[in-house]
PDB file of C-alpha atoms in Angstrom:
ATOM      1  CA  ALA A  15    -108.499  32.589  15.906  1.00 76.00           C
ATOM      2  CA  GLN A  16    -106.588  29.460  17.549  1.00 87.00           C
ATOM      3  CA  LYS A  17    -108.497  26.840  18.855  1.00 94.00           C
ATOM      4  CA  VAL A  18    -108.203  23.060  19.946  1.00 97.00           C
ATOM      5  CA  THR A  19    -111.214  20.653  19.598  1.00 97.00           C
ATOM      6  CA  GLN A  20    -111.502  17.209  20.968  1.00 97.00           C
ATOM      7  CA  ALA A  21    -114.939  15.914  20.241  1.00 96.00           C
ATOM      8  CA  GLN A  22    -114.341  12.425  22.232  1.00 97.00           C
ATOM      9  CA  THR A  23    -115.562  13.662  26.047  1.00 96.00           C
ATOM     10  CA  GLU A  24    -115.401  10.096  27.175  1.00 97.00           C
ATOM     11  CA  ILE A  25    -113.841   6.660  25.606  1.00 97.00           C
ATOM     12  CA  SER A  26    -114.303   3.104  26.997  1.00 97.00           C
ATOM     13  CA  VAL A  27    -112.059   0.483  26.056  1.00 97.00           C
ATOM     14  CA  VAL A  28    -111.349  -2.920  27.203  1.00 97.00           C
ATOM     15  CA  GLU A  29    -107.532  -4.058  27.591  1.00 97.00           C
ATOM     16  CA  LYS A  30    -105.919  -5.227  24.496  1.00 97.00           C
ATOM     17  CA  GLU A  31    -108.257  -3.281  22.231  1.00 97.00           C
ATOM     18  CA  ASP A  32    -106.503  -0.021  20.060  1.00 97.00           C
ATOM     19  CA  VAL A  33    -108.002   3.514  20.226  1.00 98.00           C
ATOM     20  CA  THR A  34    -107.856   6.674  18.457  1.00 98.00           C
ATOM     21  CA  LEU A  35    -108.015  10.160  20.053  1.00 98.00           C
ATOM     22  CA  ASP A  36    -109.070  12.798  17.770  1.00 98.00           C
ATOM     23  CA  CYS A  37    -107.788  16.361  18.422  1.00 98.00           C
ATOM     24  CA  VAL A  38    -108.555  19.226  15.362  1.00 98.00           C
ATOM     25  CA  TYR A  39    -106.697  22.267  15.630  1.00 97.00           C
ATOM     26  CA  GLU A  40    -107.337  25.441  14.093  1.00 96.00           C
ATOM     27  CA  THR A  41    -104.764  28.366  13.786  1.00 94.00           C
ATOM     28  CA  ARG A  42    -103.919  31.013  11.113  1.00 92.00           C
ATOM     29  CA  ASP A  43    -100.014  30.952  11.723  1.00 91.00           C
ATOM     30  CA  THR A  44     -98.002  29.061   9.346  1.00 90.00           C
ATOM     31  CA  THR A  45     -95.635  28.298  11.848  1.00 91.00           C
ATOM     32  CA  TYR A  46     -96.700  26.523  14.639  1.00 92.00           C
ATOM     33  CA  TYR A  47     -96.701  22.919  17.420  1.00 91.00           C
ATOM     34  CA  LEU A  48     -99.019  20.593  18.475  1.00 94.00           C
ATOM     35  CA  PHE A  49     -98.634  18.164  21.919  1.00 94.00           C
ATOM     36  CA  TRP A  50     -99.991  15.574  23.905  1.00 96.00           C
ATOM     37  CA  TYR A  51    -100.773  15.503  27.110  1.00 95.00           C
ATOM     38  CA  LYS A  52    -101.953  12.454  29.617  1.00 96.00           C
ATOM     39  CA  GLN A  53    -103.078  13.362  33.533  1.00 94.00           C
ATOM     40  CA  PRO A  54    -103.663  10.664  35.207  1.00 93.00           C
ATOM     41  CA  PRO A  55    -105.915  10.570  37.989  1.00 89.00           C
ATOM     42  CA  SER A  56    -102.781  12.156  39.980  1.00 86.00           C
ATOM     43  CA  GLY A  57    -103.385  15.571  38.516  1.00 86.00           C
ATOM     44  CA  GLU A  58    -100.196  16.212  36.901  1.00 88.00           C
ATOM     45  CA  LEU A  59     -99.906  16.823  33.256  1.00 92.00           C
ATOM     46  CA  VAL A  60     -97.359  14.171  31.509  1.00 92.00           C
ATOM     47  CA  PHE A  61     -95.547  15.410  28.349  1.00 91.00           C
ATOM     48  CA  LEU A  62     -96.158  12.789  25.486  1.00 93.00           C
ATOM     49  CA  ILE A  63     -95.179  15.012  22.674  1.00 91.00           C
ATOM     50  CA  ARG A  64     -94.287  18.031  20.624  1.00 90.00           C
ATOM     51  CA  ARG A  65     -94.750  17.985  16.178  1.00 90.00           C
ATOM     52  CA  ASN A  66     -94.091  21.230  14.376  1.00 89.00           C
ATOM     53  CA  SER A  67     -95.990  22.060  11.197  1.00 91.00           C
ATOM     54  CA  PHE A  68     -93.259  21.380   9.050  1.00 89.00           C
ATOM     55  CA  ASP A  69     -93.003  17.496   9.916  1.00 85.00           C
ATOM     56  CA  GLU A  70     -95.629  15.999   9.260  1.00 83.00           C
ATOM     57  CA  GLN A  71     -93.999  12.431   9.746  1.00 83.00           C
ATOM     58  CA  ASN A  72     -95.720  10.228  12.268  1.00 85.00           C
ATOM     59  CA  GLU A  73     -94.356   9.458  15.026  1.00 86.00           C
ATOM     60  CA  ILE A  74     -94.622   5.660  16.926  1.00 87.00           C
ATOM     61  CA  SER A  75     -92.884   5.447  20.255  1.00 89.00           C
ATOM     62  CA  GLY A  76     -93.681   2.053  21.772  1.00 93.00           C
ATOM     63  CA  ARG A  77     -97.658   1.160  21.750  1.00 95.00           C
ATOM     64  CA  TYR A  78     -98.290   5.139  20.658  1.00 95.00           C
ATOM     65  CA  SER A  79     -98.487   6.188  17.634  1.00 94.00           C
ATOM     66  CA  TRP A  80     -99.554  10.228  16.202  1.00 94.00           C
ATOM     67  CA  ASN A  81    -101.019  10.903  12.556  1.00 94.00           C
ATOM     68  CA  PHE A  82    -100.226  14.577  11.959  1.00 94.00           C
ATOM     69  CA  GLN A  83    -102.771  15.455   8.944  1.00 94.00           C
ATOM     70  CA  LYS A  84    -102.646  20.110   7.618  1.00 93.00           C
ATOM     71  CA  SER A  85    -104.665  18.522   5.092  1.00 93.00           C
ATOM     72  CA  THR A  86    -107.190  18.263   7.834  1.00 95.00           C
ATOM     73  CA  SER A  87    -105.736  19.744  10.838  1.00 96.00           C
ATOM     74  CA  SER A  88    -105.722  17.335  12.298  1.00 96.00           C
ATOM     75  CA  PHE A  89    -103.401  15.623  14.943  1.00 96.00           C
ATOM     76  CA  ASN A  90    -104.553  12.278  16.146  1.00 97.00           C
ATOM     77  CA  PHE A  91    -103.033  10.172  18.836  1.00 97.00           C
ATOM     78  CA  THR A  92    -103.378   6.356  18.949  1.00 96.00           C
ATOM     79  CA  ILE A  93    -102.870   3.633  21.532  1.00 97.00           C
ATOM     80  CA  THR A  94    -101.855   0.006  20.629  1.00 96.00           C
ATOM     81  CA  ALA A  95    -103.342  -2.968  22.412  1.00 97.00           C
ATOM     82  CA  SER A  96    -104.288  -0.435  25.760  1.00 97.00           C
ATOM     83  CA  GLN A  97    -103.579  -1.432  29.137  1.00 97.00           C
ATOM     84  CA  VAL A  98    -105.233  -0.171  32.809  1.00 96.00           C
ATOM     85  CA  VAL A  99    -102.217   2.480  33.454  1.00 95.00           C
ATOM     86  CA  ASP A 100    -103.597   3.569  30.481  1.00 97.00           C
ATOM     87  CA  SER A 101    -106.949   5.441  31.546  1.00 97.00           C
ATOM     88  CA  ALA A 102    -106.235   8.989  31.775  1.00 97.00           C
ATOM     89  CA  VAL A 103    -107.114  11.786  30.243  1.00 97.00           C
ATOM     90  CA  TYR A 104    -105.695  13.200  27.463  1.00 98.00           C
ATOM     91  CA  PHE A 105    -105.319  16.612  26.078  1.00 97.00           C
ATOM     92  CA  CYS A 106    -104.054  17.573  22.746  1.00 97.00           C
ATOM     93  CA  ALA A 107    -102.359  21.311  22.590  1.00 95.00           C
ATOM     94  CA  LEU A 108    -101.721  24.050  20.412  1.00 94.00           C
ATOM     95  CA  SER A 109     -98.326  27.098  20.116  1.00 91.00           C
ATOM     96  CA  GLU A 110     -98.294  29.569  17.256  1.00 88.00           C
ATOM     97  CA  ALA A 111     -94.716  30.166  16.902  1.00 81.00           C
ATOM     98  CA  HIS A 112     -95.031  34.206  17.820  1.00 78.00           C
ATOM     99  CA  ASN A 113     -95.459  32.458  21.278  1.00 78.00           C
ATOM    100  CA  THR A 114     -93.888  29.065  21.870  1.00 78.00           C
ATOM    101  CA  ASP A 115     -94.741  29.343  25.288  1.00 84.00           C
ATOM    102  CA  LYS A 116     -98.025  29.937  25.291  1.00 87.00           C
ATOM    103  CA  LEU A 117    -100.233  26.555  24.726  1.00 91.00           C
ATOM    104  CA  ILE A 118    -104.134  26.331  24.353  1.00 93.00           C
ATOM    105  CA  PHE A 119    -105.542  22.966  25.049  1.00 95.00           C
ATOM    106  CA  GLY A 120    -108.207  20.973  23.652  1.00 96.00           C
ATOM    107  CA  THR A 121    -110.591  19.814  26.868  1.00 96.00           C
ATOM    108  CA  GLY A 122    -109.430  16.551  26.936  1.00 97.00           C
ATOM    109  CA  THR A 123    -110.816  13.052  26.095  1.00 98.00           C
ATOM    110  CA  ARG A 124    -110.808  10.803  29.022  1.00 97.00           C
ATOM    111  CA  LEU A 125    -109.952   6.973  27.626  1.00 98.00           C
ATOM    112  CA  GLN A 126    -111.108   4.321  30.746  1.00 97.00           C
ATOM    113  CA  VAL A 127    -109.456   0.984  29.777  1.00 97.00           C
ATOM    114  CA  PHE A 128    -111.171  -1.944  31.736  1.00 97.00           C
ATOM    115  CA  PRO A 129    -109.374  -5.056  32.724  1.00 95.00           C
TER     116      PRO A 129
ATOM    117  CA  GLU B  20     -84.433  14.707  40.077  1.00 68.00           C
ATOM    118  CA  ALA B  21     -87.419  16.693  41.557  1.00 80.00           C
ATOM    119  CA  GLY B  22     -90.171  17.847  40.615  1.00 91.00           C
ATOM    120  CA  VAL B  23     -92.418  20.566  40.761  1.00 95.00           C
ATOM    121  CA  ALA B  24     -93.900  20.919  43.993  1.00 96.00           C
ATOM    122  CA  GLN B  25     -97.350  22.400  45.154  1.00 96.00           C
ATOM    123  CA  SER B  26     -99.306  23.535  48.188  1.00 96.00           C
ATOM    124  CA  PRO B  27    -101.117  22.733  49.886  1.00 96.00           C
ATOM    125  CA  ARG B  28    -103.314  20.060  47.597  1.00 95.00           C
ATOM    126  CA  TYR B  29    -106.058  20.929  48.499  1.00 96.00           C
ATOM    127  CA  LYS B  30    -108.158  23.908  49.981  1.00 97.00           C
ATOM    128  CA  ILE B  31    -111.898  24.434  50.604  1.00 97.00           C
ATOM    129  CA  ILE B  32    -113.013  28.411  51.208  1.00 96.00           C
ATOM    130  CA  GLU B  33    -116.024  30.449  51.345  1.00 96.00           C
ATOM    131  CA  LYS B  34    -116.446  33.297  48.626  1.00 94.00           C
ATOM    132  CA  ARG B  35    -115.638  36.888  49.299  1.00 95.00           C
ATOM    133  CA  GLN B  36    -113.029  34.899  51.140  1.00 96.00           C
ATOM    134  CA  SER B  37    -109.005  34.892  50.511  1.00 97.00           C
ATOM    135  CA  VAL B  38    -106.343  31.948  49.037  1.00 97.00           C
ATOM    136  CA  ALA B  39    -103.655  31.915  48.530  1.00 97.00           C
ATOM    137  CA  PHE B  40    -101.293  28.868  46.367  1.00 97.00           C
ATOM    138  CA  TRP B  41     -97.460  28.376  46.954  1.00 97.00           C
ATOM    139  CA  CYS B  42     -95.366  26.869  43.940  1.00 97.00           C
ATOM    140  CA  ASN B  43     -91.657  25.764  43.405  1.00 96.00           C
ATOM    141  CA  PRO B  44     -90.590  25.175  40.484  1.00 96.00           C
ATOM    142  CA  ILE B  45     -87.625  22.372  39.695  1.00 95.00           C
ATOM    143  CA  SER B  46     -84.158  23.812  40.325  1.00 93.00           C
ATOM    144  CA  GLY B  47     -82.178  26.130  38.095  1.00 91.00           C
ATOM    145  CA  HIS B  48     -86.061  26.660  35.601  1.00 93.00           C
ATOM    146  CA  ALA B  49     -85.706  29.988  34.703  1.00 92.00           C
ATOM    147  CA  THR B  50     -89.625  30.195  33.928  1.00 93.00           C
ATOM    148  CA  LEU B  51     -92.997  29.286  35.893  1.00 95.00           C
ATOM    149  CA  TYR B  52     -96.556  29.051  34.507  1.00 96.00           C
ATOM    150  CA  TRP B  53     -99.413  28.807  36.424  1.00 97.00           C
ATOM    151  CA  TYR B  54    -102.245  27.862  34.974  1.00 97.00           C
ATOM    152  CA  GLN B  55    -106.090  27.539  35.430  1.00 97.00           C
ATOM    153  CA  GLN B  56    -108.053  24.317  35.036  1.00 96.00           C
ATOM    154  CA  ILE B  57    -112.039  24.286  35.811  1.00 95.00           C
ATOM    155  CA  LEU B  58    -113.749  20.814  35.465  1.00 92.00           C
ATOM    156  CA  GLY B  59    -113.977  19.526  31.505  1.00 89.00           C
ATOM    157  CA  GLN B  60    -112.272  21.838  30.713  1.00 91.00           C
ATOM    158  CA  GLY B  61    -108.603  21.921  29.570  1.00 93.00           C
ATOM    159  CA  PRO B  62    -106.014  24.061  31.084  1.00 95.00           C
ATOM    160  CA  LYS B  63    -105.744  28.167  30.893  1.00 94.00           C
ATOM    161  CA  LEU B  64    -102.695  29.902  31.483  1.00 94.00           C
ATOM    162  CA  LEU B  65    -103.220  32.263  33.904  1.00 96.00           C
ATOM    163  CA  ILE B  66     -99.698  33.845  34.398  1.00 96.00           C
ATOM    164  CA  GLN B  67     -96.025  32.918  32.692  1.00 94.00           C
ATOM    165  CA  PHE B  68     -93.229  34.514  35.046  1.00 94.00           C
ATOM    166  CA  GLN B  69     -89.235  34.430  33.310  1.00 91.00           C
ATOM    167  CA  ASN B  70     -87.570  34.757  36.276  1.00 90.00           C
ATOM    168  CA  ASN B  71     -88.516  37.166  38.292  1.00 88.00           C
ATOM    169  CA  GLY B  72     -90.142  39.416  35.466  1.00 92.00           C
ATOM    170  CA  VAL B  73     -93.592  38.423  34.277  1.00 93.00           C
ATOM    171  CA  VAL B  74     -93.599  37.942  30.355  1.00 91.00           C
ATOM    172  CA  ASP B  75     -97.908  37.499  30.259  1.00 91.00           C
ATOM    173  CA  ASP B  76    -100.743  37.841  32.442  1.00 94.00           C
ATOM    174  CA  SER B  77    -103.174  38.888  29.780  1.00 92.00           C
ATOM    175  CA  GLN B  78    -105.356  35.466  30.971  1.00 93.00           C
ATOM    176  CA  LEU B  79    -104.898  37.144  34.525  1.00 96.00           C
ATOM    177  CA  PRO B  80    -108.412  38.711  36.349  1.00 94.00           C
ATOM    178  CA  LYS B  81    -106.174  40.581  37.655  1.00 94.00           C
ATOM    179  CA  ASP B  82    -109.554  42.607  39.888  1.00 95.00           C
ATOM    180  CA  ARG B  83    -108.905  39.268  41.919  1.00 96.00           C
ATOM    181  CA  PHE B  84    -106.181  36.935  40.979  1.00 97.00           C
ATOM    182  CA  SER B  85    -102.414  38.302  42.127  1.00 97.00           C
ATOM    183  CA  ALA B  86     -98.564  36.209  41.177  1.00 97.00           C
ATOM    184  CA  GLU B  87     -95.259  36.829  42.792  1.00 95.00           C
ATOM    185  CA  ARG B  88     -92.811  35.342  42.227  1.00 94.00           C
ATOM    186  CA  LEU B  89     -90.605  37.718  44.320  1.00 82.00           C
ATOM    187  CA  LYS B  90     -86.270  36.050  43.923  1.00 87.00           C
ATOM    188  CA  GLY B  91     -87.262  34.423  40.626  1.00 85.00           C
ATOM    189  CA  VAL B  92     -87.893  30.897  42.955  1.00 92.00           C
ATOM    190  CA  ASP B  93     -90.823  29.921  43.984  1.00 95.00           C
ATOM    191  CA  SER B  94     -94.135  31.376  43.735  1.00 97.00           C
ATOM    192  CA  THR B  95     -97.346  32.274  45.134  1.00 97.00           C
ATOM    193  CA  LEU B  96    -100.454  32.907  43.770  1.00 98.00           C
ATOM    194  CA  LYS B  97    -103.520  34.898  45.804  1.00 98.00           C
ATOM    195  CA  ILE B  98    -107.299  34.957  44.883  1.00 97.00           C
ATOM    196  CA  GLN B  99    -108.821  38.067  47.276  1.00 96.00           C
ATOM    197  CA  PRO B 100    -111.966  37.983  47.430  1.00 95.00           C
ATOM    198  CA  ALA B 101    -112.594  34.230  45.790  1.00 96.00           C
ATOM    199  CA  LYS B 102    -116.107  33.761  43.555  1.00 96.00           C
ATOM    200  CA  LEU B 103    -117.968  30.758  42.988  1.00 96.00           C
ATOM    201  CA  GLU B 104    -116.837  30.697  39.652  1.00 95.00           C
ATOM    202  CA  ASP B 105    -112.797  30.270  40.352  1.00 97.00           C
ATOM    203  CA  SER B 106    -113.270  26.938  41.862  1.00 97.00           C
ATOM    204  CA  ALA B 107    -110.783  24.341  39.705  1.00 97.00           C
ATOM    205  CA  VAL B 108    -107.281  22.554  40.206  1.00 96.00           C
ATOM    206  CA  TYR B 109    -104.730  25.880  39.533  1.00 97.00           C
ATOM    207  CA  LEU B 110    -101.646  23.963  38.284  1.00 96.00           C
ATOM    208  CA  CYS B 111     -97.902  25.191  37.717  1.00 97.00           C
ATOM    209  CA  ALA B 112     -95.919  24.604  35.153  1.00 95.00           C
ATOM    210  CA  SER B 113     -92.163  25.492  34.620  1.00 94.00           C
ATOM    211  CA  SER B 114     -89.287  24.864  32.366  1.00 91.00           C
ATOM    212  CA  VAL B 115     -85.852  26.234  31.754  1.00 88.00           C
ATOM    213  CA  GLY B 116     -86.210  28.912  29.513  1.00 81.00           C
ATOM    214  CA  THR B 117     -88.243  30.298  27.108  1.00 77.00           C
ATOM    215  CA  GLY B 118     -88.644  28.704  23.502  1.00 70.00           C
ATOM    216  CA  LEU B 119     -89.975  25.441  22.081  1.00 59.00           C
ATOM    217  CA  ASN B 120     -87.481  23.234  23.521  1.00 63.00           C
ATOM    218  CA  GLN B 121     -87.919  24.363  26.697  1.00 74.00           C
ATOM    219  CA  PRO B 122     -90.888  21.274  27.284  1.00 82.00           C
ATOM    220  CA  GLN B 123     -92.901  22.432  30.716  1.00 89.00           C
ATOM    221  CA  HIS B 124     -93.261  19.997  33.596  1.00 91.00           C
ATOM    222  CA  PHE B 125     -96.159  20.531  35.537  1.00 93.00           C
ATOM    223  CA  GLY B 126     -97.161  19.874  39.507  1.00 94.00           C
ATOM    224  CA  ASP B 127    -100.508  17.736  40.679  1.00 92.00           C
ATOM    225  CA  GLY B 128    -101.875  20.826  40.700  1.00 94.00           C
ATOM    226  CA  THR B 129    -104.134  22.563  43.501  1.00 96.00           C
ATOM    227  CA  ARG B 130    -107.640  21.892  44.147  1.00 96.00           C
ATOM    228  CA  LEU B 131    -110.046  25.055  44.940  1.00 97.00           C
ATOM    229  CA  SER B 132    -113.498  24.798  46.334  1.00 97.00           C
ATOM    230  CA  ILE B 133    -115.698  28.147  46.713  1.00 96.00           C
ATOM    231  CA  LEU B 134    -118.145  27.254  48.975  1.00 92.00           C
TER     232      LEU B 134
END
């Protein structure tokens, strides 16, 4: 069965520290898609990234980077030089090829960045 | 471009009462989703519409929950009668159409508290 595990419930860091949010997934499909969303206190889920199972290249976007490793079924998210505005709940999600619109979310990691 | 609009922002009712939530998707978006997000959990898909037709309602508790999108634009989600376990944030999302190249855009949600 499909499942997304975010073992870190809450992480606190001080501004300018680097922080990595872990995500481990389970799926029987060979074709699947992985996502990260940010949920600030306002409640809206903000799309950050989507990767497919055939593309294991790591990606960097500004201070954000993602490390996809099929061997360990992980899709970790690193924020470099964190800022107070990064404080939010971050969700990892999975969708499978037979139903790409159905997102299966993890339980989220609350990140608090202190000044 | 206006985002996904939801109302009300907050709602408090007693158990066994009924409640309705409204969602107006981004203009031109054919696909609309309703999610339930219980505190401390990731969002769970309740129902997906493509225009005015239901694509997936497998996780909708149909004995008490109903949803409609009569004209293929805005949508209403209803709970009748409400139970304590229905306390959650109800998120609406929309996308241009089905398929993975169409990211889901989320509204701010309606926070429902059942007394």
